[in-house]
JSON list of C-alpha atoms and ligand atoms in Angstrom, two decimals:
[
{"chain": "A", "resi": 1, "resn": "MET", "atom": "CA", "xyz": [0.18, 0.10, -0.18]},
{"chain": "A", "resi": 2, "resn": "SER", "atom": "CA", "xyz": [1.31, 3.71, -0.66]},
{"chain": "A", "resi": 3, "resn": "PRO", "atom": "CA", "xyz": [1.33, 5.69, 1.95]},
{"chain": "A", "resi": 4, "resn": "ASN", "atom": "CA", "xyz": [-0.42, 8.50, 0.31]},
{"chain": "A", "resi": 5, "resn": "GLN", "atom": "CA", "xyz": [-3.74, 6.62, 0.34]},
{"chain": "A", "resi": 6, "resn": "GLY", "atom": "CA", "xyz": [-4.62, 6.39, 3.70]},
{"chain": "A", "resi": 7, "resn": "GLY", "atom": "CA", "xyz": [-7.63, 5.84, 4.49]},
{"chain": "A", "resi": 8, "resn": "ALA", "atom": "CA", "xyz": [-10.44, 6.70, 7.68]},
{"chain": "A", "resi": 9, "resn": "ILE", "atom": "CA", "xyz": [-8.15, 6.56, 11.10]},
{"chain": "A", "resi": 10, "resn": "GLY", "atom": "CA", "xyz": [-7.81, 3.17, 12.07]},
{"chain": "A", "resi": 11, "resn": "ASP", "atom": "CA", "xyz": [-6.61, 2.34, 8.50]},
{"chain": "A", "resi": 12, "resn": "LEU", "atom": "CA", "xyz": [-3.50, 0.32, 8.10]},
{"chain": "A", "resi": 13, "resn": "PHE", "atom": "CA", "xyz": [-1.55, 3.28, 7.50]},
{"chain": "A", "resi": 14, "resn": "ALA", "atom": "CA", "xyz": [-1.70, 4.60, 10.90]},
{"chain": "A", "resi": 15, "resn": "GLU", "atom": "CA", "xyz": [-2.76, 7.90, 11.28]},
{"chain": "A", "resi": 16, "resn": "ARG", "atom": "CA", "xyz": [0.98, 8.25, 13.62]},
{"chain": "A", "resi": 17, "resn": "ASN", "atom": "CA", "xyz": [3.03, 8.29, 10.06]},
{"chain": "A", "resi": 18, "resn": "GLU", "atom": "CA", "xyz": [4.15, 11.03, 8.62]},
{"chain": "A", "resi": 19, "resn": "VAL", "atom": "CA", "xyz": [5.25, 11.80, 4.57]},
{"chain": "A", "resi": 20, "resn": "LEU", "atom": "CA", "xyz": [8.28, 13.67, 4.47]},
{"chain": "A", "resi": 21, "resn": "ALA", "atom": "CA", "xyz": [8.65, 14.02, 0.47]},
{"chain": "A", "resi": 22, "resn": "ASP", "atom": "CA", "xyz": [8.01, 11.81, -1.91]},
{"chain": "A", "resi": 23, "resn": "GLY", "atom": "CA", "xyz": [9.00, 7.82, -1.11]},
{"chain": "A", "resi": 24, "resn": "ALA", "atom": "CA", "xyz": [9.74, 8.93, 2.43]},
{"chain": "A", "resi": 25, "resn": "VAL", "atom": "CA", "xyz": [7.68, 8.14, 5.47]},
{"chain": "A", "resi": 26, "resn": "LEU", "atom": "CA", "xyz": [8.03, 7.90, 8.67]},
{"chain": "A", "resi": 27, "resn": "LEU", "atom": "CA", "xyz": [6.78, 5.56, 10.89]},
{"chain": "A", "resi": 28, "resn": "ARG", "atom": "CA", "xyz": [6.95, 7.15, 14.08]},
{"chain": "A", "resi": 29, "resn": "GLY", "atom": "CA", "xyz": [6.98, 4.51, 17.30]},
{"chain": "A", "resi": 30, "resn": "LEU", "atom": "CA", "xyz": [7.01, 1.52, 14.78]},
{"chain": "A", "resi": 31, "resn": "ALA", "atom": "CA", "xyz": [10.35, 0.11, 16.94]},
{"chain": "A", "resi": 32, "resn": "ARG", "atom": "CA", "xyz": [9.53, 1.19, 20.07]},
{"chain": "A", "resi": 33, "resn": "ASP", "atom": "CA", "xyz": [8.39, -2.05, 22.01]},
{"chain": "A", "resi": 34, "resn": "ASP", "atom": "CA", "xyz": [11.50, -3.83, 20.31]},
{"chain": "A", "resi": 35, "resn": "ALA", "atom": "CA", "xyz": [13.92, -1.39, 21.64]},
{"chain": "A", "resi": 36, "resn": "HIS", "atom": "CA", "xyz": [15.53, -3.62, 24.87]},
{"chain": "A", "resi": 37, "resn": "ASP", "atom": "CA", "xyz": [15.56, -6.50, 22.36]},
{"chain": "A", "resi": 38, "resn": "LEU", "atom": "CA", "xyz": [17.24, -4.52, 19.60]},
{"chain": "A", "resi": 39, "resn": "LEU", "atom": "CA", "xyz": [19.45, -3.58, 21.96]},
{"chain": "A", "resi": 40, "resn": "ALA", "atom": "CA", "xyz": [20.08, -7.02, 23.07]},
{"chain": "A", "resi": 41, "resn": "ALA", "atom": "CA", "xyz": [21.10, -8.04, 19.83]},
{"chain": "A", "resi": 42, "resn": "LEU", "atom": "CA", "xyz": [22.95, -5.01, 18.89]},
{"chain": "A", "resi": 43, "resn": "HIS", "atom": "CA", "xyz": [25.51, -6.34, 22.25]},
{"chain": "A", "resi": 44, "resn": "ASP", "atom": "CA", "xyz": [25.64, -9.56, 20.63]},
{"chain": "A", "resi": 45, "resn": "ILE", "atom": "CA", "xyz": [27.08, -7.89, 17.22]},
{"chain": "A", "resi": 46, "resn": "VAL", "atom": "CA", "xyz": [29.68, -5.82, 18.80]},
{"chain": "A", "resi": 47, "resn": "SER", "atom": "CA", "xyz": [31.43, -8.46, 20.62]},
{"chain": "A", "resi": 48, "resn": "VAL", "atom": "CA", "xyz": [32.22, -10.19, 18.03]},
{"chain": "A", "resi": 49, "resn": "ALA", "atom": "CA", "xyz": [32.22, -7.09, 15.54]},
{"chain": "A", "resi": 50, "resn": "PRO", "atom": "CA", "xyz": [33.67, -3.98, 17.83]},
{"chain": "A", "resi": 51, "resn": "PHE", "atom": "CA", "xyz": [32.51, -0.25, 16.90]},
{"chain": "A", "resi": 52, "resn": "ARG", "atom": "CA", "xyz": [35.32, 2.39, 15.78]},
{"chain": "A", "resi": 53, "resn": "HIS", "atom": "CA", "xyz": [35.43, 5.81, 14.46]},
{"chain": "A", "resi": 54, "resn": "MET", "atom": "CA", "xyz": [36.10, 4.75, 10.51]},
{"chain": "A", "resi": 55, "resn": "ILE", "atom": "CA", "xyz": [38.40, 7.52, 8.24]},
{"chain": "A", "resi": 56, "resn": "THR", "atom": "CA", "xyz": [37.17, 9.87, 5.58]},
{"chain": "A", "resi": 57, "resn": "PRO", "atom": "CA", "xyz": [38.90, 9.62, 2.86]},
{"chain": "A", "resi": 58, "resn": "GLY", "atom": "CA", "xyz": [39.73, 12.90, 3.66]},
{"chain": "A", "resi": 59, "resn": "GLY", "atom": "CA", "xyz": [42.01, 11.73, 6.22]},
{"chain": "A", "resi": 60, "resn": "TYR", "atom": "CA", "xyz": [39.16, 12.88, 9.53]},
{"chain": "A", "resi": 61, "resn": "ARG", "atom": "CA", "xyz": [38.37, 10.42, 12.25]},
{"chain": "A", "resi": 62, "resn": "MET", "atom": "CA", "xyz": [34.35, 10.45, 12.13]},
{"chain": "A", "resi": 63, "resn": "SER", "atom": "CA", "xyz": [32.55, 11.34, 14.99]},
{"chain": "A", "resi": 64, "resn": "VAL", "atom": "CA", "xyz": [30.17, 8.93, 14.63]},
{"chain": "A", "resi": 65, "resn": "ALA", "atom": "CA", "xyz": [31.51, 5.46, 15.60]},
{"chain": "A", "resi": 66, "resn": "MET", "atom": "CA", "xyz": [30.25, 2.40, 13.35]},
{"chain": "A", "resi": 67, "resn": "THR", "atom": "CA", "xyz": [29.64, -1.39, 12.81]},
{"chain": "A", "resi": 68, "resn": "ASN", "atom": "CA", "xyz": [27.32, -3.69, 10.68]},
{"chain": "A", "resi": 69, "resn": "CYS", "atom": "CA", "xyz": [25.89, -7.03, 10.33]},
{"chain": "A", "resi": 70, "resn": "GLY", "atom": "CA", "xyz": [25.06, -8.47, 7.25]},
{"chain": "A", "resi": 71, "resn": "THR", "atom": "CA", "xyz": [26.46, -9.81, 4.46]},
{"chain": "A", "resi": 72, "resn": "ALA", "atom": "CA", "xyz": [27.83, -6.49, 3.26]},
{"chain": "A", "resi": 73, "resn": "GLY", "atom": "CA", "xyz": [29.27, -3.94, 5.76]},
{"chain": "A", "resi": 74, "resn": "TRP", "atom": "CA", "xyz": [29.90, -0.26, 4.71]},
{"chain": "A", "resi": 75, "resn": "VAL", "atom": "CA", "xyz": [33.40, 0.90, 5.42]},
{"chain": "A", "resi": 76, "resn": "SER", "atom": "CA", "xyz": [35.12, 3.72, 5.12]},
{"chain": "A", "resi": 77, "resn": "ASP", "atom": "CA", "xyz": [39.25, 4.30, 4.59]},
{"chain": "A", "resi": 78, "resn": "LYS", "atom": "CA", "xyz": [41.59, 7.05, 2.89]},
{"chain": "A", "resi": 79, "resn": "GLN", "atom": "CA", "xyz": [40.80, 4.77, 0.31]},
{"chain": "A", "resi": 80, "resn": "GLY", "atom": "CA", "xyz": [37.33, 5.71, -0.04]},
{"chain": "A", "resi": 81, "resn": "TYR", "atom": "CA", "xyz": [33.48, 4.57, 0.75]},
{"chain": "A", "resi": 82, "resn": "ARG", "atom": "CA", "xyz": [32.80, 1.55, 0.10]},
{"chain": "A", "resi": 83, "resn": "TYR", "atom": "CA", "xyz": [30.91, -1.86, 1.04]},
{"chain": "A", "resi": 84, "resn": "ASP", "atom": "CA", "xyz": [32.94, -4.80, 1.87]},
{"chain": "A", "resi": 85, "resn": "ALA", "atom": "CA", "xyz": [31.80, -8.79, 3.27]},
{"chain": "A", "resi": 86, "resn": "ILE", "atom": "CA", "xyz": [35.14, -8.91, 5.42]},
{"chain": "A", "resi": 87, "resn": "ASP", "atom": "CA", "xyz": [35.40, -6.46, 8.31]},
{"chain": "A", "resi": 88, "resn": "PRO", "atom": "CA", "xyz": [38.50, -5.18, 7.79]},
{"chain": "A", "resi": 89, "resn": "GLU", "atom": "CA", "xyz": [39.24, -4.79, 11.50]},
{"chain": "A", "resi": 90, "resn": "THR", "atom": "CA", "xyz": [38.54, -8.82, 12.94]},
{"chain": "A", "resi": 91, "resn": "GLU", "atom": "CA", "xyz": [39.46, -9.54, 9.23]},
{"chain": "A", "resi": 92, "resn": "GLN", "atom": "CA", "xyz": [36.22, -11.89, 9.91]},
{"chain": "A", "resi": 93, "resn": "PRO", "atom": "CA", "xyz": [32.64, -11.58, 7.91]},
{"chain": "A", "resi": 94, "resn": "TRP", "atom": "CA", "xyz": [30.46, -9.13, 9.50]},
{"chain": "A", "resi": 95, "resn": "PRO", "atom": "CA", "xyz": [28.01, -11.13, 12.11]},
{"chain": "A", "resi": 96, "resn": "SER", "atom": "CA", "xyz": [24.85, -12.22, 10.02]},
{"chain": "A", "resi": 97, "resn": "MET", "atom": "CA", "xyz": [21.40, -9.78, 10.79]},
{"chain": "A", "resi": 98, "resn": "PRO", "atom": "CA", "xyz": [19.63, -11.14, 13.78]},
{"chain": "A", "resi": 99, "resn": "SER", "atom": "CA", "xyz": [16.15, -12.19, 12.28]},
{"chain": "A", "resi": 100, "resn": "LEU", "atom": "CA", "xyz": [14.34, -9.76, 14.23]},
{"chain": "A", "resi": 101, "resn": "PHE", "atom": "CA", "xyz": [16.46, -6.89, 12.44]},
{"chain": "A", "resi": 102, "resn": "ARG", "atom": "CA", "xyz": [15.08, -7.94, 9.22]},
{"chain": "A", "resi": 103, "resn": "ASN", "atom": "CA", "xyz": [11.58, -8.60, 9.99]},
{"chain": "A", "resi": 104, "resn": "LEU", "atom": "CA", "xyz": [11.87, -5.17, 11.64]},
{"chain": "A", "resi": 105, "resn": "ALA", "atom": "CA", "xyz": [13.10, -3.49, 7.93]},
{"chain": "A", "resi": 106, "resn": "VAL", "atom": "CA", "xyz": [11.12, -5.94, 5.99]},
{"chain": "A", "resi": 107, "resn": "ARG", "atom": "CA", "xyz": [7.85, -4.91, 7.77]},
{"chain": "A", "resi": 108, "resn": "ALA", "atom": "CA", "xyz": [8.52, -1.26, 7.98]},
{"chain": "A", "resi": 109, "resn": "ALA", "atom": "CA", "xyz": [9.50, -1.31, 4.25]},
{"chain": "A", "resi": 110, "resn": "ASP", "atom": "CA", "xyz": [6.01, -2.84, 3.64]},
{"chain": "A", "resi": 111, "resn": "GLU", "atom": "CA", "xyz": [3.75, -0.26, 5.76]},
{"chain": "A", "resi": 112, "resn": "GLY", "atom": "CA", "xyz": [5.79, 2.34, 3.76]},
{"chain": "A", "resi": 113, "resn": "GLY", "atom": "CA", "xyz": [4.81, 1.35, 0.75]},
{"chain": "A", "resi": 114, "resn": "TYR", "atom": "CA", "xyz": [7.87, -0.78, -0.58]},
{"chain": "A", "resi": 115, "resn": "SER", "atom": "CA", "xyz": [7.35, -4.56, -0.57]},
{"chain": "A", "resi": 116, "resn": "ASP", "atom": "CA", "xyz": [9.57, -7.23, -0.80]},
{"chain": "A", "resi": 117, "resn": "PHE", "atom": "CA", "xyz": [12.60, -5.50, 0.12]},
{"chain": "A", "resi": 118, "resn": "GLU", "atom": "CA", "xyz": [15.70, -7.41, 1.06]},
{"chain": "A", "resi": 119, "resn": "PRO", "atom": "CA", "xyz": [18.72, -6.17, 2.48]},
{"chain": "A", "resi": 120, "resn": "ASP", "atom": "CA", "xyz": [21.62, -7.71, 3.04]},
{"chain": "A", "resi": 121, "resn": "ALA", "atom": "CA", "xyz": [23.18, -4.46, 4.44]},
{"chain": "A", "resi": 122, "resn": "CYS", "atom": "CA", "xyz": [22.66, -3.16, 8.35]},
{"chain": "A", "resi": 123, "resn": "LEU", "atom": "CA", "xyz": [25.08, 0.16, 9.35]},
{"chain": "A", "resi": 124, "resn": "ILE", "atom": "CA", "xyz": [25.09, 0.68, 12.90]},
{"chain": "A", "resi": 125, "resn": "ASN", "atom": "CA", "xyz": [26.13, 4.34, 13.88]},
{"chain": "A", "resi": 126, "resn": "ARG", "atom": "CA", "xyz": [26.17, 5.17, 17.53]},
{"chain": "A", "resi": 127, "resn": "TYR", "atom": "CA", "xyz": [26.01, 8.65, 18.91]},
{"chain": "A", "resi": 128, "resn": "GLU", "atom": "CA", "xyz": [27.64, 10.33, 21.73]},
{"chain": "A", "resi": 129, "resn": "PRO", "atom": "CA", "xyz": [26.87, 13.75, 22.35]},
{"chain": "A", "resi": 130, "resn": "GLY", "atom": "CA", "xyz": [28.40, 16.24, 20.35]},
{"chain": "A", "resi": 131, "resn": "ALA", "atom": "CA", "xyz": [28.79, 13.05, 17.70]},
{"chain": "A", "resi": 132, "resn": "ARG", "atom": "CA", "xyz": [27.24, 14.30, 14.40]},
{"chain": "A", "resi": 133, "resn": "LEU", "atom": "CA", "xyz": [26.66, 13.23, 10.51]},
{"chain": "A", "resi": 134, "resn": "THR", "atom": "CA", "xyz": [27.00, 16.25, 8.19]},
{"chain": "A", "resi": 135, "resn": "LEU", "atom": "CA", "xyz": [24.91, 16.40, 5.50]},
{"chain": "A", "resi": 136, "resn": "HIS", "atom": "CA", "xyz": [25.64, 14.04, 2.60]},
{"chain": "A", "resi": 137, "resn": "GLN", "atom": "CA", "xyz": [24.17, 11.54, 0.09]},
{"chain": "A", "resi": 138, "resn": "ASP", "atom": "CA", "xyz": [23.75, 7.75, 0.57]},
{"chain": "A", "resi": 139, "resn": "LYS", "atom": "CA", "xyz": [25.49, 6.62, -3.22]},
{"chain": "A", "resi": 140, "resn": "ASN", "atom": "CA", "xyz": [27.19, 3.58, -2.71]},
{"chain": "A", "resi": 141, "resn": "GLU", "atom": "CA", "xyz": [24.61, 0.82, -3.43]},
{"chain": "A", "resi": 142, "resn": "ARG", "atom": "CA", "xyz": [24.51, -0.43, -6.18]},
{"chain": "A", "resi": 143, "resn": "ASP", "atom": "CA", "xyz": [21.05, -0.32, -6.62]},
{"chain": "A", "resi": 144, "resn": "PHE", "atom": "CA", "xyz": [18.81, 2.79, -6.01]},
{"chain": "A", "resi": 145, "resn": "ARG", "atom": "CA", "xyz": [15.76, 1.28, -6.96]},
{"chain": "A", "resi": 146, "resn": "ALA", "atom": "CA", "xyz": [15.82, -0.56, -2.90]},
{"chain": "A", "resi": 147, "resn": "PRO", "atom": "CA", "xyz": [14.85, 1.53, -0.39]},
{"chain": "A", "resi": 148, "resn": "ILE", "atom": "CA", "xyz": [16.54, 2.44, 2.91]},
{"chain": "A", "resi": 149, "resn": "VAL", "atom": "CA", "xyz": [14.90, 1.63, 6.06]},
{"chain": "A", "resi": 150, "resn": "SER", "atom": "CA", "xyz": [16.63, 3.42, 9.47]},
{"chain": "A", "resi": 151, "resn": "VAL", "atom": "CA", "xyz": [15.32, 3.11, 13.24]},
{"chain": "A", "resi": 152, "resn": "SER", "atom": "CA", "xyz": [16.42, 4.68, 15.84]},
{"chain": "A", "resi": 153, "resn": "LEU", "atom": "CA", "xyz": [17.07, 4.00, 19.24]},
{"chain": "A", "resi": 154, "resn": "GLY", "atom": "CA", "xyz": [17.83, 5.97, 22.26]},
{"chain": "A", "resi": 155, "resn": "LEU", "atom": "CA", "xyz": [18.45, 9.00, 22.47]},
{"chain": "A", "resi": 156, "resn": "PRO", "atom": "CA", "xyz": [16.69, 11.78, 20.67]},
{"chain": "A", "resi": 157, "resn": "ALA", "atom": "CA", "xyz": [18.02, 13.47, 17.69]},
{"chain": "A", "resi": 158, "resn": "THR", "atom": "CA", "xyz": [17.76, 16.02, 14.82]},
{"chain": "A", "resi": 159, "resn": "PHE", "atom": "CA", "xyz": [17.47, 15.03, 11.93]},
{"chain": "A", "resi": 160, "resn": "GLN", "atom": "CA", "xyz": [17.91, 17.32, 8.63]},
{"chain": "A", "resi": 161, "resn": "PHE", "atom": "CA", "xyz": [16.76, 16.09, 5.27]},
{"chain": "A", "resi": 162, "resn": "GLY", "atom": "CA", "xyz": [17.96, 18.79, 2.50]},
{"chain": "A", "resi": 163, "resn": "GLY", "atom": "CA", "xyz": [17.17, 18.15, -1.48]},
{"chain": "A", "resi": 164, "resn": "LEU", "atom": "CA", "xyz": [19.00, 16.48, -4.47]},
{"chain": "A", "resi": 165, "resn": "ARG", "atom": "CA", "xyz": [21.85, 19.82, -3.58]},
{"chain": "A", "resi": 166, "resn": "ARG", "atom": "CA", "xyz": [23.31, 20.10, -0.92]},
{"chain": "A", "resi": 167, "resn": "SER", "atom": "CA", "xyz": [22.72, 24.37, -1.14]},
{"chain": "A", "resi": 168, "resn": "GLU", "atom": "CA", "xyz": [19.08, 23.17, -0.05]},
{"chain": "A", "resi": 169, "resn": "ARG", "atom": "CA", "xyz": [18.07, 24.60, 3.13]},
{"chain": "A", "resi": 170, "resn": "PRO", "atom": "CA", "xyz": [17.21, 21.31, 4.55]},
{"chain": "A", "resi": 171, "resn": "GLN", "atom": "CA", "xyz": [14.07, 20.30, 7.11]},
{"chain": "A", "resi": 172, "resn": "ARG", "atom": "CA", "xyz": [14.42, 19.45, 10.63]},
{"chain": "A", "resi": 173, "resn": "TYR", "atom": "CA", "xyz": [12.60, 16.89, 12.53]},
{"chain": "A", "resi": 174, "resn": "LYS", "atom": "CA", "xyz": [13.11, 15.55, 15.85]},
{"chain": "A", "resi": 175, "resn": "LEU", "atom": "CA", "xyz": [13.67, 11.35, 15.68]},
{"chain": "A", "resi": 176, "resn": "LEU", "atom": "CA", "xyz": [12.76, 9.79, 19.21]},
{"chain": "A", "resi": 177, "resn": "SER", "atom": "CA", "xyz": [13.37, 6.50, 20.08]},
{"chain": "A", "resi": 178, "resn": "GLY", "atom": "CA", "xyz": [11.63, 3.31, 18.37]},
{"chain": "A", "resi": 179, "resn": "ASP", "atom": "CA", "xyz": [10.89, 5.67, 15.06]},
{"chain": "A", "resi": 180, "resn": "VAL", "atom": "CA", "xyz": [11.36, 4.08, 12.09]},
{"chain": "A", "resi": 181, "resn": "ALA", "atom": "CA", "xyz": [11.79, 6.12, 8.60]},
{"chain": "A", "resi": 182, "resn": "VAL", "atom": "CA", "xyz": [11.65, 4.68, 4.96]},
{"chain": "A", "resi": 183, "resn": "TRP", "atom": "CA", "xyz": [13.64, 6.35, 2.26]},
{"chain": "A", "resi": 184, "resn": "GLY", "atom": "CA", "xyz": [12.86, 5.15, -1.58]},
{"chain": "A", "resi": 185, "resn": "GLY", "atom": "CA", "xyz": [11.97, 6.98, -4.68]},
{"chain": "A", "resi": 186, "resn": "ALA", "atom": "CA", "xyz": [12.59, 10.43, -5.61]},
{"chain": "A", "resi": 187, "resn": "SER", "atom": "CA", "xyz": [13.93, 11.18, -1.56]},
{"chain": "A", "resi": 188, "resn": "ARG", "atom": "CA", "xyz": [16.81, 8.09, -2.21]},
{"chain": "A", "resi": 189, "resn": "ARG", "atom": "CA", "xyz": [19.11, 10.26, -3.40]},
{"chain": "A", "resi": 190, "resn": "CYS", "atom": "CA", "xyz": [18.74, 13.66, -0.92]},
{"chain": "A", "resi": 191, "resn": "PHE", "atom": "CA", "xyz": [21.26, 15.42, 1.31]},
{"chain": "A", "resi": 192, "resn": "HIS", "atom": "CA", "xyz": [20.50, 14.41, 4.74]},
{"chain": "A", "resi": 193, "resn": "GLY", "atom": "CA", "xyz": [22.46, 14.38, 7.85]},
{"chain": "A", "resi": 194, "resn": "VAL", "atom": "CA", "xyz": [22.40, 14.68, 11.72]},
{"chain": "A", "resi": 195, "resn": "ALA", "atom": "CA", "xyz": [23.18, 17.67, 14.08]},
{"chain": "A", "resi": 196, "resn": "PRO", "atom": "CA", "xyz": [25.20, 17.60, 17.12]},
{"chain": "A", "resi": 197, "resn": "LEU", "atom": "CA", "xyz": [23.63, 14.88, 19.59]},
{"chain": "A", "resi": 198, "resn": "ALA", "atom": "CA", "xyz": [22.78, 16.35, 22.72]},
{"chain": "A", "resi": 199, "resn": "LYS", "atom": "CA", "xyz": [23.64, 14.88, 26.56]},
{"chain": "A", "resi": 200, "resn": "GLY", "atom": "CA", "xyz": [20.88, 12.65, 28.01]},
{"chain": "A", "resi": 201, "resn": "CYS", "atom": "CA", "xyz": [20.51, 9.58, 29.12]},
{"chain": "A", "resi": 202, "resn": "ASP", "atom": "CA", "xyz": [18.18, 6.89, 27.71]},
{"chain": "A", "resi": 203, "resn": "PRO", "atom": "CA", "xyz": [16.13, 3.92, 30.20]},
{"chain": "A", "resi": 204, "resn": "VAL", "atom": "CA", "xyz": [17.59, 1.67, 27.46]},
{"chain": "A", "resi": 205, "resn": "THR", "atom": "CA", "xyz": [20.72, 2.91, 25.65]},
{"chain": "A", "resi": 206, "resn": "GLY", "atom": "CA", "xyz": [22.13, 5.14, 28.62]},
{"chain": "A", "resi": 207, "resn": "GLU", "atom": "CA", "xyz": [24.12, 8.70, 27.03]},
{"chain": "A", "resi": 208, "resn": "PHE", "atom": "CA", "xyz": [23.96, 7.15, 23.57]},
{"chain": "A", "resi": 209, "resn": "ARG", "atom": "CA", "xyz": [21.69, 6.92, 20.03]},
{"chain": "A", "resi": 210, "resn": "PHE", "atom": "CA", "xyz": [22.02, 3.72, 17.60]},
{"chain": "A", "resi": 211, "resn": "ASN", "atom": "CA", "xyz": [20.98, 4.10, 14.07]},
{"chain": "A", "resi": 212, "resn": "LEU", "atom": "CA", "xyz": [20.02, 0.88, 12.25]},
{"chain": "A", "resi": 213, "resn": "THR", "atom": "CA", "xyz": [20.20, 1.78, 8.48]},
{"chain": "A", "resi": 214, "resn": "PHE", "atom": "CA", "xyz": [19.02, -1.39, 6.74]},
{"chain": "A", "resi": 215, "resn": "ARG", "atom": "CA", "xyz": [20.05, -1.01, 2.29]},
{"chain": "A", "resi": 216, "resn": "LYS", "atom": "CA", "xyz": [20.21, -3.70, -0.16]},
{"chain": "A", "resi": 217, "resn": "ALA", "atom": "CA", "xyz": [23.53, -2.78, -0.57]},
{"chain": "A", "resi": 218, "resn": "LEU", "atom": "CA", "xyz": [25.02, -5.81, -3.41]},
{"chain": "B", "resi": 1, "resn": "LIG", "atom": "C1", "xyz": [17.78, 10.86, 3.44]},
{"chain": "B", "resi": 1, "resn": "LIG", "atom": "N1", "xyz": [22.19, 8.76, 8.63]},
{"chain": "B", "resi": 1, "resn": "LIG", "atom": "O1", "xyz": [24.18, 6.27, 7.87]},
{"chain": "B", "resi": 1, "resn": "LIG", "atom": "S1", "xyz": [19.23, 7.83, 8.84]},
{"chain": "B", "resi": 1, "resn": "LIG", "atom": "C2", "xyz": [23.95, 7.10, 7.38]},
{"chain": "B", "resi": 1, "resn": "LIG", "atom": "O2", "xyz": [20.79, 8.37, 11.82]},
{"chain": "B", "resi": 1, "resn": "LIG", "atom": "C3", "xyz": [22.62, 7.81, 7.59]},
{"chain": "B", "resi": 1, "resn": "LIG", "atom": "O3", "xyz": [22.32, 7.49, 11.50]},
{"chain": "B", "resi": 1, "resn": "LIG", "atom": "C4", "xyz": [21.86, 8.92, 9.71]},
{"chain": "B", "resi": 1, "resn": "LIG", "atom": "O4", "xyz": [22.25, 9.42, 7.28]},
{"chain": "B", "resi": 1, "resn": "LIG", "atom": "C5", "xyz": [21.59, 8.60, 11.51]},
{"chain": "B", "resi": 1, "resn": "LIG", "atom": "O5", "xyz": [24.10, 7.01, 5.65]},
{"chain": "B", "resi": 1, "resn": "LIG", "atom": "C6", "xyz": [20.52, 9.00, 9.16]},
{"chain": "B", "resi": 1, "resn": "LIG", "atom": "C7", "xyz": [18.16, 8.22, 7.55]},
{"chain": "B", "resi": 1, "resn": "LIG", "atom": "C8", "xyz": [18.68, 7.97, 6.21]},
{"chain": "B", "resi": 1, "resn": "LIG", "atom": "C9", "xyz": [19.21, 7.16, 5.56]},
{"chain": "B", "resi": 1, "resn": "LIG", "atom": "C10", "xyz": [18.85, 7.30, 4.22]},
{"chain": "B", "resi": 1, "resn": "LIG", "atom": "C11", "xyz": [18.45, 8.07, 3.64]},
{"chain": "B", "resi": 1, "resn": "LIG", "atom": "C12", "xyz": [17.68, 9.17, 5.57]},
{"chain": "B", "resi": 1, "resn": "LIG", "atom": "C13", "xyz": [17.99, 9.21, 3.70]},
{"chain": "B", "resi": 1, "resn": "LIG", "atom": "C14", "xyz": [18.95, 8.74, 2.20]},
{"chain": "B", "resi": 1, "resn": "LIG", "atom": "C15", "xyz": [18.15, 9.28, 1.81]},
{"chain": "B", "resi": 1, "resn": "LIG", "atom": "C16", "xyz": [17.37, 10.26, 2.02]},
{"chain": "B", "resi": 2, "resn": "LIG", "atom": "FE1", "xyz": [23.05, 8.72, 4.90]}
]
């Protein structure tokens, strides 16, 4: 079902959902009840593939710490950005994607109007106070027809959602723990970023914000 075809209150496309742009929907609180279980699964992943601060091609250390699960993981170093089946730190494959993760991503894509989403990559971002992601486009994936599903956990963040040019002033959205966004269609190539995280304490994640982004990378 397309997000634009919501009918009466209580319809499949719940009232809490918000269309952000052509192809982009925010499913507020979709993962709220799963927060504890998602974090437990995340701890298992991190025990195999620890968080690390990657280096950008320009030589800067990213303020956001990252790891991955799934067949493909997003990596950055002085050579550039790419997806790799092997974790460069452990020289082992990334941990497999837990079914709890996959099922949530597929359900969210479905609710956002994208059936048959087959994510093979899950990038896990960890924000501490002050950490941010400057405006960028996601363009390392092979096929832009598949959407990206993002799940926010823990401390709130201000998400910046711009247009197809960096110069367009972004809209700002507050993302809370359990919020899930689906980005596809025309919104897939939009510039976006995350403002520096404010200090706080979340009952599940403590002093961090985590973001899971599910992609079909290969
Ligand atoms: C809009 N992560 O890892 S996810 C990223 O909260 C990234 O950690 C952010 O951007 C985070 O690349 C935001 C939301 C998101 C993801 C992909 C998009 C928004 C998007 C692609 C196109 C447009
Ligand atoms: Fe991104």
